[in-house]
């Protein structure tokens, strides 16, 4: 169970809307900080434990900066994400570059920033060497394929996933890297996504510990860095519960003591690259009901659309909805809450029991703090919305303005028509 509450009153949010019209995303600064502190302190036992925030989840420099102040690094996989790190002053091994299908210029940028390079494929060794020297530190990404039994809804079966290397390739890659003089080695995987069962995450860690020991046996090198990827899930539905960080940490610790310490690998640095779990629950898409329509079903039209939050339309994902000021009104209406795209999947909710909604009601869509604004797009010429940061004292900083038509048309040349 988790309470789907919002960090503002109706009066407060209407005051904010008076200054920043809907739709917008608003992030609860203190809740993000508290949450990441909890995660980091749960792993206080682990030497050099680091959370690398998956920048793609919420690529906003203000969010990255407040996380940086908590000792959080950045997980990047594109030029833009690296450039954001540079702007925020995140560098060196505070960046892990976990990319795939990567052009050299992105590796080059990552190496200039001193990032930990995580190779998605064995062929990347030769590819990197074509253009320049290998860095001293290299991490390689593992795909267990059918060796791992359970799959996961978003990533699917590992053998169907495009990421990482097979077990044999991992050993081969480390041999090649060692022979080429690379000094320090890391191992990465990400086989679950939006996982609410901590045992799924604990088993990933166990698999990685065993692999690190096998690498030691087969290749004769000691891995110094282990990265379990992202994947800590969110209780999008009220009846689901948050992953217990202490339970997760204890489960990992047990395997660490059982597998790593006897192998002399008790000093390995562990990390996660969570995005969703860090900011997801603490971001809200705020929109206004602007139309209602009764045909074969009952529709509420809002001023946000799938371009602001894609997950419901793309994955059929559930996002909880609060109608401001009607929190305690009986949910005796069944609505489809829709946006304005010319796509029928542009719905935030289908057949959702909600209180009666009137035009002008403020509708809050929960758990939009990660993979929300960042997955936005401009289909139908929809403009990307603003992002606001809500401070503990109730004040607000606009951390991204809404796009204008000029932004949208900036790449068009109307002068020679
Ligand atoms: C997407 C991604 C993450 C973050 O995943 P979350 O579900 O947001 O935790 C981390 N690492 C890599 C390599 C990814 O592709």
Coordinates of C-alpha atoms in Angstrom, one line a residue, residues 31 70 86 91 105 156 158 165 184 199 217 225 232 239 254 311 331 337 340 360 363 365 371 383 389 402 410:
X31 CA 11.1 14.3 -1.1
X70 CA 23.9 14.3 -2.1
X86 CA 29.6 19.0 -18.0
X91 CA 32.9 14.5 -14.1
X105 CA 32.3 11.1 -30.7
X156 CA 11.6 -8.7 -21.4
X158 CA 17.4 -11.1 -21.4
X165 CA 27.6 -9.4 -24.0
X184 CA 41.0 -1.6 -13.8
X199 CA 14.4 -10.5 -4.5
X217 CA 39.1 -17.8 -11.8
X225 CA 33.6 -2.0 -9.8
X232 CA 14.1 -0.4 -8.8
X239 CA -2.2 -1.1 -3.6
X254 CA 24.3 -11.5 2.6
X311 CA 3.7 5.8 -20.4
X331 CA -15.4 8.0 -7.0
X337 CA -9.1 10.9 -19.2
X340 CA -5.9 16.1 -27.7
X360 CA -11.7 23.8 -14.7
X363 CA -6.1 17.1 -12.3
X365 CA -1.2 12.7 -12.5
X371 CA 10.4 9.0 -17.8
X383 CA 4.7 21.9 -27.3
X389 CA 10.7 22.6 -8.6
X402 CA 7.4 25.7 -21.7
X410 CA 13.5 26.8 -34.9

